[in-house]
Coordinates of C-alpha atoms in Angstrom, one line a residue:
X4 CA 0.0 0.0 0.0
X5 CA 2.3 2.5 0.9
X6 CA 5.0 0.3 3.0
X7 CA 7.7 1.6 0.0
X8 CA 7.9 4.8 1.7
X9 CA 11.1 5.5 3.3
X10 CA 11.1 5.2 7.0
X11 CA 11.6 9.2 7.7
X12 CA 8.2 9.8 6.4
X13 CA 6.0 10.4 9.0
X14 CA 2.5 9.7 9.0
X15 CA 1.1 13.6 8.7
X16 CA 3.9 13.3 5.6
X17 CA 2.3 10.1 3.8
X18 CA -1.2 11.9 4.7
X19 CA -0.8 15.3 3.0
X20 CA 2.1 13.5 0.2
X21 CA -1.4 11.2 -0.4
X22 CA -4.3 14.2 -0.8
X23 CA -1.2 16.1 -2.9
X24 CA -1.0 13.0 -5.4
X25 CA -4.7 12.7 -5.6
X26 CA -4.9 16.4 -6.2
X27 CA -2.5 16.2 -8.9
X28 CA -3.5 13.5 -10.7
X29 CA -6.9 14.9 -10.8
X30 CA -5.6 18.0 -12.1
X31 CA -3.9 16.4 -15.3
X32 CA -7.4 14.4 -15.9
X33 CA -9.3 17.2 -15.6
X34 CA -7.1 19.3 -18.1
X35 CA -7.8 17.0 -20.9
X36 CA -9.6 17.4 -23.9
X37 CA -12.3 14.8 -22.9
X38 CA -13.3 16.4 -19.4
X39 CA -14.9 19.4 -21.5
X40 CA -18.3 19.2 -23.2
X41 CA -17.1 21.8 -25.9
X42 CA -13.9 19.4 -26.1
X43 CA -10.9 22.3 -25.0
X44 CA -8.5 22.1 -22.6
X45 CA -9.6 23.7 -19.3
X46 CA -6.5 26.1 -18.0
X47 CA -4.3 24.6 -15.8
X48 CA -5.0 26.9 -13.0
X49 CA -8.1 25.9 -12.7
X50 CA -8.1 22.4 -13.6
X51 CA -5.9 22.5 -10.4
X52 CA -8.3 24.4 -8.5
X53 CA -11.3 22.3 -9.4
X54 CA -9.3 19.1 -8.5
X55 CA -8.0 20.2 -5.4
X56 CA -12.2 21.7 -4.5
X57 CA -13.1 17.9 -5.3
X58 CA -10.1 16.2 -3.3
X59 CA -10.5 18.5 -0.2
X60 CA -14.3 18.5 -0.7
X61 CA -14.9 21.8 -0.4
X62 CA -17.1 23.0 -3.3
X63 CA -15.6 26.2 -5.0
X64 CA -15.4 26.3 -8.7
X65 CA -14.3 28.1 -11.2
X66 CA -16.3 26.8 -14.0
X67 CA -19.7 25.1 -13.6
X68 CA -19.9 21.9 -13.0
X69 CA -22.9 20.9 -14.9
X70 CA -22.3 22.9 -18.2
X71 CA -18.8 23.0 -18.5
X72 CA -17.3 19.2 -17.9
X73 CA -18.4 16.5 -19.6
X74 CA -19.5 12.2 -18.4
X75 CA -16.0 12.0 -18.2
X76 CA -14.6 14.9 -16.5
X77 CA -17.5 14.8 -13.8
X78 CA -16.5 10.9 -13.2
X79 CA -13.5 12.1 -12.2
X80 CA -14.9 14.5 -9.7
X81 CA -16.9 12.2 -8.3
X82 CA -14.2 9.6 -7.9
X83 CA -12.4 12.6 -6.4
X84 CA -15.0 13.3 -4.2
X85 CA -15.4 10.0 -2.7
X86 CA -11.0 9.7 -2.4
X87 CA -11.0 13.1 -0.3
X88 CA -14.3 12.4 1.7
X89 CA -13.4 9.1 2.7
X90 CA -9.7 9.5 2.9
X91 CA -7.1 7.4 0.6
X92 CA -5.8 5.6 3.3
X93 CA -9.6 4.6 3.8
X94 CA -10.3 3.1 0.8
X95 CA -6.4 1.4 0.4
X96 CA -6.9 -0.3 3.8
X97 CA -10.4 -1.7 2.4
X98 CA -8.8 -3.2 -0.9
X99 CA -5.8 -4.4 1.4
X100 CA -8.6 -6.3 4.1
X101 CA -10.4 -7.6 0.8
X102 CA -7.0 -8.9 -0.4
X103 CA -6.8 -10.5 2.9
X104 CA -3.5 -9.0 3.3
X105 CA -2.3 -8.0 7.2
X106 CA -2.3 -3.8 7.6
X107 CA 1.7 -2.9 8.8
X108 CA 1.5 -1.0 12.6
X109 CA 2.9 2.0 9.8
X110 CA -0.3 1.8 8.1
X111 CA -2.0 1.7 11.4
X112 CA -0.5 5.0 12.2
X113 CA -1.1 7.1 9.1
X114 CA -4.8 5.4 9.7
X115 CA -4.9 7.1 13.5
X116 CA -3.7 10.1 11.5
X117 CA -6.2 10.0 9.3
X118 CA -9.5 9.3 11.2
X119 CA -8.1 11.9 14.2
X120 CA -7.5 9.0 16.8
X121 CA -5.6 9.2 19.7
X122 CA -4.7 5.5 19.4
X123 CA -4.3 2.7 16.7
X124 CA -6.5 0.2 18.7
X125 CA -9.6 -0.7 16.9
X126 CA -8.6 1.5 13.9
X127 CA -8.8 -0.8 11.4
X128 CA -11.9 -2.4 12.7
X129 CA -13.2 1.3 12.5
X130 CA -12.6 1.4 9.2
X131 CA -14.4 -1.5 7.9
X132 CA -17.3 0.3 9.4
X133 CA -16.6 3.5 8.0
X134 CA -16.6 2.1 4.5
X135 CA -19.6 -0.1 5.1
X136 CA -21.4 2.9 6.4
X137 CA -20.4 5.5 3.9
X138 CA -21.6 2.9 0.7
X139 CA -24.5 2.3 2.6
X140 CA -25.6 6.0 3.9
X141 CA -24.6 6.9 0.2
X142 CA -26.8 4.0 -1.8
X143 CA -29.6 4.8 0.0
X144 CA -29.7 8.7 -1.1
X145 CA -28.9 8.0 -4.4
X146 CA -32.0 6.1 -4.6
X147 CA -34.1 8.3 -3.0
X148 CA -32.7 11.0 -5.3
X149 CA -32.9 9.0 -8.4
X150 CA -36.7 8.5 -7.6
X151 CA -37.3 12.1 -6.7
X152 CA -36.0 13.0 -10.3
X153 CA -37.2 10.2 -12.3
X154 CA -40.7 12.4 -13.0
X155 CA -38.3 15.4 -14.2
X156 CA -35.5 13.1 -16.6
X157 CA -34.8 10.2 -17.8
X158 CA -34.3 7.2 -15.7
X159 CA -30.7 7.0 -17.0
X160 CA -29.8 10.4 -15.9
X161 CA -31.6 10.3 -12.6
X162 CA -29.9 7.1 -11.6
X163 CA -26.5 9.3 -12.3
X164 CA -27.7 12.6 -10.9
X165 CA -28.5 10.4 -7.8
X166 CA -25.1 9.0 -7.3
X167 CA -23.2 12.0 -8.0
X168 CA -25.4 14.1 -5.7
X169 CA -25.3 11.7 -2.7
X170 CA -22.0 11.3 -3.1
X171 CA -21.3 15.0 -3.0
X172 CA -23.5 15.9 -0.1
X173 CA -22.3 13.2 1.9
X174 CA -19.0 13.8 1.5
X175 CA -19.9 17.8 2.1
X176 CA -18.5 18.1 -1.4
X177 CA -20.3 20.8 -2.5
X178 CA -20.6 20.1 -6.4
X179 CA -24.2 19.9 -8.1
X180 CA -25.1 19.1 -11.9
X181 CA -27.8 22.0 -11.9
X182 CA -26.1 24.2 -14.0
X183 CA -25.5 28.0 -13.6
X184 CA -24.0 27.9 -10.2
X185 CA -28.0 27.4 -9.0
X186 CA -27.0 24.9 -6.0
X187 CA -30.4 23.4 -4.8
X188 CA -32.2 26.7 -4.9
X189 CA -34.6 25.0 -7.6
X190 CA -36.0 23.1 -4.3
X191 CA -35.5 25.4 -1.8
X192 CA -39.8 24.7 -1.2
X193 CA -38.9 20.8 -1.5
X194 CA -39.6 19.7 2.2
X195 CA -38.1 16.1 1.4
X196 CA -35.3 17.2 -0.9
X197 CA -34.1 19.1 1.9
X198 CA -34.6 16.7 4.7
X199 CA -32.7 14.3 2.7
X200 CA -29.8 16.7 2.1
X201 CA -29.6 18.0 5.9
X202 CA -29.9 14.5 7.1
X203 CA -26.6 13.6 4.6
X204 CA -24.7 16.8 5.8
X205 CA -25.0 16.3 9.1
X206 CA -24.1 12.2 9.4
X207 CA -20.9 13.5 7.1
X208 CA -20.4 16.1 9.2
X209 CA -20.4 14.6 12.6
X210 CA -17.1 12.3 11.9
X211 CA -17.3 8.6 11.1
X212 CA -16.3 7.7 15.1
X213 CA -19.6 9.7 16.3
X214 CA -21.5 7.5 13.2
X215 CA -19.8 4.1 14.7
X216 CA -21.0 4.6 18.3
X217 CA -24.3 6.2 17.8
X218 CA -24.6 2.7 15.6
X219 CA -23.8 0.6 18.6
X220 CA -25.4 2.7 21.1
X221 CA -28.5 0.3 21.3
X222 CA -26.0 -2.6 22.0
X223 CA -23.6 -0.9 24.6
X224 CA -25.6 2.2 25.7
X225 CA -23.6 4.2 26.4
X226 CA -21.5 7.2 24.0
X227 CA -18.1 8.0 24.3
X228 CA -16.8 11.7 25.6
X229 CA -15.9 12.4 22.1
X230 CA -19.3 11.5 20.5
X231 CA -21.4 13.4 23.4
X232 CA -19.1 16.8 22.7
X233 CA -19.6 16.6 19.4
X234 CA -23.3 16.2 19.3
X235 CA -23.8 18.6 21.3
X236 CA -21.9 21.5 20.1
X237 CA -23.4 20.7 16.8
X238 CA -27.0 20.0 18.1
X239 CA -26.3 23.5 19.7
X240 CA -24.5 25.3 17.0
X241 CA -27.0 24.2 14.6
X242 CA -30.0 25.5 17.1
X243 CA -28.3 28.7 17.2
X244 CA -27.1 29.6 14.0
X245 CA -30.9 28.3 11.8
X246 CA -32.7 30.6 14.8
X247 CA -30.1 34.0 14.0
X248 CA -30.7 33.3 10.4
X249 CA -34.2 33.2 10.4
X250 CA -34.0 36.3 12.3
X251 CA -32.0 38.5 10.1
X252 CA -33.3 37.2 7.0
X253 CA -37.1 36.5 7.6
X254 CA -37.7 40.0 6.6
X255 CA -35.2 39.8 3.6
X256 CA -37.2 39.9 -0.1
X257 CA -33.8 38.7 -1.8
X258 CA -33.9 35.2 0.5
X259 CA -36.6 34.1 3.1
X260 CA -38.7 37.1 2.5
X261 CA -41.2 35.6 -0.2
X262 CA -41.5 32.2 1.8
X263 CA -44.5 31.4 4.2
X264 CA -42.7 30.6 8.1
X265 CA -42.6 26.7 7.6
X266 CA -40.2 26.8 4.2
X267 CA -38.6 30.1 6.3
X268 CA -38.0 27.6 9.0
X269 CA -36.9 25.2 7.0
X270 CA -34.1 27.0 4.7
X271 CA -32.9 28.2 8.0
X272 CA -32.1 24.9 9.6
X273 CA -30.8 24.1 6.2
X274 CA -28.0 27.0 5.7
X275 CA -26.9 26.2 9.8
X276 CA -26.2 22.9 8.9
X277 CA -24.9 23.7 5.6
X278 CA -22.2 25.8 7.3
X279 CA -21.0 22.6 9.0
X280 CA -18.9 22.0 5.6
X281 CA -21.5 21.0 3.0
X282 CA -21.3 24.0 0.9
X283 CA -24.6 23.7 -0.8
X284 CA -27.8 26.4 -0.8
X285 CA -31.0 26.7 -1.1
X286 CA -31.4 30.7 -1.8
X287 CA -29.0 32.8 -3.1
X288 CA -25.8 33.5 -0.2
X289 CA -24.8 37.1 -2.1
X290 CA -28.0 38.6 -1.4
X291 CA -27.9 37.6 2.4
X292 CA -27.7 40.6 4.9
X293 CA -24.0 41.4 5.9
X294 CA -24.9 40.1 10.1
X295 CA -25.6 36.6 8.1
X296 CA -22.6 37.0 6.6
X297 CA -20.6 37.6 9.5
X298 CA -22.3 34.9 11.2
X299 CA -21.6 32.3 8.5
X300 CA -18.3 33.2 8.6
X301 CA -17.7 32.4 12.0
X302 CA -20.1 28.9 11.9
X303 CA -17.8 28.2 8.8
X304 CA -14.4 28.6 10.5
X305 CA -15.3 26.4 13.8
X306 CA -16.7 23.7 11.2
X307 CA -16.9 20.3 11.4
X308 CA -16.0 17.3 13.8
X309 CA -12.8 15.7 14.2
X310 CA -12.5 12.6 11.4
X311 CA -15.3 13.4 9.3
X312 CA -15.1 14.9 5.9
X313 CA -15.3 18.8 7.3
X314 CA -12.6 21.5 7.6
X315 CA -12.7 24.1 10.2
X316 CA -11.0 24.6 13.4
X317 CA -13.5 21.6 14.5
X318 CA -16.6 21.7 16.5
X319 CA -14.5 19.9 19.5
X320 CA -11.5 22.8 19.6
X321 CA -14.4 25.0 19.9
X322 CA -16.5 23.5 22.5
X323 CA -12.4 22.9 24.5
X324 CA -12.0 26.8 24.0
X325 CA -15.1 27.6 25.6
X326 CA -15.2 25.3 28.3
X327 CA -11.8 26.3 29.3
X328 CA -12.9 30.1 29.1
X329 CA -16.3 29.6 31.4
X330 CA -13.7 27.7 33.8
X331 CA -11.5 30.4 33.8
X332 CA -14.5 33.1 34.6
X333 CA -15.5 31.0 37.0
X334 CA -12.2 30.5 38.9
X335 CA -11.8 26.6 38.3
X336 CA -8.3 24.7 38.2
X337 CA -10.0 22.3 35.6
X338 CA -12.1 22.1 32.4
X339 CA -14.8 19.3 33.0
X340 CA -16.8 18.0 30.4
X341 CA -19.6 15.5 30.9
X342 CA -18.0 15.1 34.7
X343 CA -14.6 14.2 33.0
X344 CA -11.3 15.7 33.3
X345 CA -9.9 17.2 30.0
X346 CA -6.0 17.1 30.0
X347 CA -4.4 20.4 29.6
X348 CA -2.5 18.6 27.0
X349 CA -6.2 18.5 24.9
X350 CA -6.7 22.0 26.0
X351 CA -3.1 23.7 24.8
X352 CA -3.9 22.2 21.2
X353 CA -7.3 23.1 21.2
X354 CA -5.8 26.7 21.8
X355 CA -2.5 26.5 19.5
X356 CA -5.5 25.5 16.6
X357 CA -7.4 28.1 17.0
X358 CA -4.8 30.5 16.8
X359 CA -2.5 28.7 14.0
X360 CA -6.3 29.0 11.8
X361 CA -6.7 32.7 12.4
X362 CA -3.0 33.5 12.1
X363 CA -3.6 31.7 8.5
X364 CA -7.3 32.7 7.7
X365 CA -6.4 36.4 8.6
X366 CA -3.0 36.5 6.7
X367 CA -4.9 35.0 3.3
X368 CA -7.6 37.4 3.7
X369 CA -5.0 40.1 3.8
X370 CA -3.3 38.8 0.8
X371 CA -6.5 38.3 -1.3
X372 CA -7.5 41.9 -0.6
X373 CA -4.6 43.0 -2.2
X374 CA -4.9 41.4 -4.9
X375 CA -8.9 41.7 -5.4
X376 CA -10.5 45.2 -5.2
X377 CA -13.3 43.7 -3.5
X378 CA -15.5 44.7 -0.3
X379 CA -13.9 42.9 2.8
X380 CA -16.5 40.7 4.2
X381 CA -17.0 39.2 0.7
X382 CA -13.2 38.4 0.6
X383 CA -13.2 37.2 4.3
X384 CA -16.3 35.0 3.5
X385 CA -14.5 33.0 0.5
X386 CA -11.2 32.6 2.4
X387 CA -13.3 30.9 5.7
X388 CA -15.1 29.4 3.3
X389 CA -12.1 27.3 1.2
X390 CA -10.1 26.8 4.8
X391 CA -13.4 25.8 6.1
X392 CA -13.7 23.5 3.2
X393 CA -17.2 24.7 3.1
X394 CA -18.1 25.8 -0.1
X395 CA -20.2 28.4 0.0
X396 CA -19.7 31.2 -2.3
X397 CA -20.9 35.2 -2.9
X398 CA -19.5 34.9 -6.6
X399 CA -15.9 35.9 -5.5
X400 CA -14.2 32.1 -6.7
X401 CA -15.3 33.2 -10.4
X402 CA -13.6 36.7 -10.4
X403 CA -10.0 36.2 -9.1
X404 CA -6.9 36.5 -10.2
X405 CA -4.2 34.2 -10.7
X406 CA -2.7 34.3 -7.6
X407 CA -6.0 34.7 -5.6
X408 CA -6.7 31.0 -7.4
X409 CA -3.8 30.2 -5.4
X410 CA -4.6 31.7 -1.9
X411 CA -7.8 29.8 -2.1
X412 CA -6.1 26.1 -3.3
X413 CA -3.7 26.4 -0.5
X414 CA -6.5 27.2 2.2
X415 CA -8.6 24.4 0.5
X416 CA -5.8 21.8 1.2
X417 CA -4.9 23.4 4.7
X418 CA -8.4 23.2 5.5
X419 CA -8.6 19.5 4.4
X420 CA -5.6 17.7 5.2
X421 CA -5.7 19.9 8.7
X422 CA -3.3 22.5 10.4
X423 CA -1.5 20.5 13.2
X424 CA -1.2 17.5 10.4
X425 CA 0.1 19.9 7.9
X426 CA 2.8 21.4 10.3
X427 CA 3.9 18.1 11.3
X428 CA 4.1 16.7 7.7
X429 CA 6.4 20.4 6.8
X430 CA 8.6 20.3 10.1
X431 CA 11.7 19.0 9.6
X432 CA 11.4 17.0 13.0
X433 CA 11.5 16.9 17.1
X434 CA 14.2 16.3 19.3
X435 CA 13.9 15.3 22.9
X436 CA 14.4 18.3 24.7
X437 CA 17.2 17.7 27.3
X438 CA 16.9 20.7 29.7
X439 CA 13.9 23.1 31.2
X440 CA 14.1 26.6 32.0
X441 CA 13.7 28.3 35.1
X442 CA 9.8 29.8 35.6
X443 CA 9.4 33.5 35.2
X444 CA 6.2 35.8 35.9
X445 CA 4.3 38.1 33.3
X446 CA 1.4 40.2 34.0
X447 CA -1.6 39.2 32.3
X448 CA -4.8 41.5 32.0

């Protein structure tokens, strides 16, 4: 699998060597004559950008998806799609078990690495059930889908809008075969389109380790720390941000304005989850008021949970932060979660995460409103947007320069492969530190 890798290549190395490949084989099929309907080669620079949008799920494009590529190029999406969502090392460890061939403890670490484990026990078993549960999760959408559609096309092109699109909102992908950037808005009134939709963002969304416990909840009863953080900070999050958007955009003619208070309700709920990392709408983001806006961009930057196919400083860092803080205000030696302990160890990374993503989310922004005379909140929503590998877009993707493409490509993959993977995999290595300094005092406040 990928035992031919020298020994000094760590596992954060193998993970974000692995995405890289994917991204650039993608880019070269994607480039081809064949991937285009009207048969020319799409630009490099964008080919790129499309590929690495696929591989780190995210959802921004440069050319539209529906009109532009053609059977062949939006294969090669999809397949890209389902590589980044799932993970390489995912799918390789699945062929390797069907193979019957034993997984190396190597492989076993760049598996912890990948699904965000803390150890390699049980991690192979987890990912048996993270494939099974991804084809299965995935077949039944695309069936539902293909029968919603089989009244509007043929049953040929039903069958492969349903795939795609299950694939792609599963995944929190982002790419749709509507055509003229539309997203879903052609069913923003579609009570069970959007159900399904919501229902597929949010099992992608919540990590494949919450997915595997909820599963054997009714065997074992009970839910790991991990799994009980996660769903509630984005049971809460979810709550929060659906009620704020209905609130500043109820009265909005451009969005929820037209809409009677159920399908109001209901787009709501479906842009909070949407921010998780799914990157697909239901009414046109542009014309949302500037305090949606803001308020996206901060549900976009927390994102996702740990191990699923989101981006984002993580639903988990967040919920850390802010226990930590409450603590703090309250005068407490310890943060305690669910009547557990968490290490300072947990909280230190939650805190060096946080910072690292603002440090780099800030700093792009910066960049990209040098190079594009646009307003700021517009720029700032695109940047949180790619490292979020949300998706979302106000049209900025389709207008930027050169070397804006690039800002956004290298958030995507940041945002993907992860910030504390991505400076592992680029640091040249630790050493055992052999001596401590003496303690000092600084006045804080």
């Amino acid at each position: 699998m990928l035992s031919n890798l020298r020994n000094h290549w760590s596992p954060p190395r193998v993970l974000a060597a692995g995405f890289a490949v994917i991204i650039m084989i993608g880019t070269l099929l994607l480039s081809l004559p064949a991937a285009s309907q009207s048969g020319e080669r799409l630009p490099l620079l964008d080919a790129l950008f499309t590929a690495t949008s696929a591989t780190c799920v995210t959802g921004l494009v440069v050319v539209d998806t529906g009109t532009y590529f053609s059977i062949f190029g939006q294969i090669v999406i999809l397949f890209m799609l389902q590589l980044g969502g799932l993970g390489f090392m995912t799918v390789a460890t699945w062929f390797t078990l069907m193979m019957k061939r034993r997984i190396s403890f190597r492989e076993r670490l760049i598996l912890k690495e990948t699904m965000n484990q803390n150890t390699i026990e049980g991690i192979v078993r987890l990912i048996g059930k993270v494939f099974l549960y991804s084809i299965t999760i995935e077949s039944v959408a695309a069936l539902y889908f293909a029968f919603r559609w089989m009244d509007e096309m043929p049953l040929a092109k039903a069958i492969y809008f349903g795939v795609f699109h299950a694939v792609s909102i599963f995944n929190n992908g982002g790419f749709e075969l509507f055509g003229d950037f539309r997203g879903l808005t052609l069913y923003v009134n579609d009570s069970g389109m959007n159900i399904a939709a919501m229902v597929l963002v949010l099992l992608g969304g919540m990590g494949f380790i919450v997915i595997s416990d909820v599963m054997e909840y009714p065997r074992t009863r009970k839910l790991s720390l991990h799994s009980k953080v996660v769903l509630t900070a984005i049971s809460v999050l979810t709550l929060l941000g659906a009620l704020l958007i209905f609130v500043f955009e109820r009265t909005n003619p451009l969005t929820l304005g037209p809409m009677h208070a159920g399908h109001q309700i209901m787009a709501s709920f479906f842009h909070s989850i949407s921010l998780r990392s799914a990157g697909i709408n239901t009414v046109d983001v542009g014309a949302m008021r500037s305090a949606t806006l803001f308020l996206m961009v901060i549900l976009m930057f927390i994102g996702s949970a740990p191990g699923s196919t989101g981006g984002g400083i993580k639903v988990t860092t967040f919920t850390l932060l802010t226990a930590a803080l409450w603590s703090t205000l309250r005068g407490k030696e310890s943060v305690v979660l669910f009547r557990r302990r968490i290490p300072s160890d947990d909280i230190y990374r939650a805190l060096t995460l946080a910072f690292i993503g603002m440090i780099v989310l800030l700093g792009s922004t910066l960049i990209l409103l040098t190079l594009q005379p646009q307003p700021f909140l517009m720029v700032l929503f695109e940047a949180t947007s790619a490292f979020g590998t949300v998706g979302l877009s106000m049209g900025l993707t389709r207008e930027l320069v050169p070397a804006g493409e690039a800002i956004i490509i290298l958030l995507m993959f940041t945002g993907r492969v992860g910030l504390i993977t991505l400076a592992f995999a680029l640091s040249p290595g630790k050493g055992k530190q052999l001596y401590r300094h003496p303690t000092g005092d600084i006045v804080i406040g």
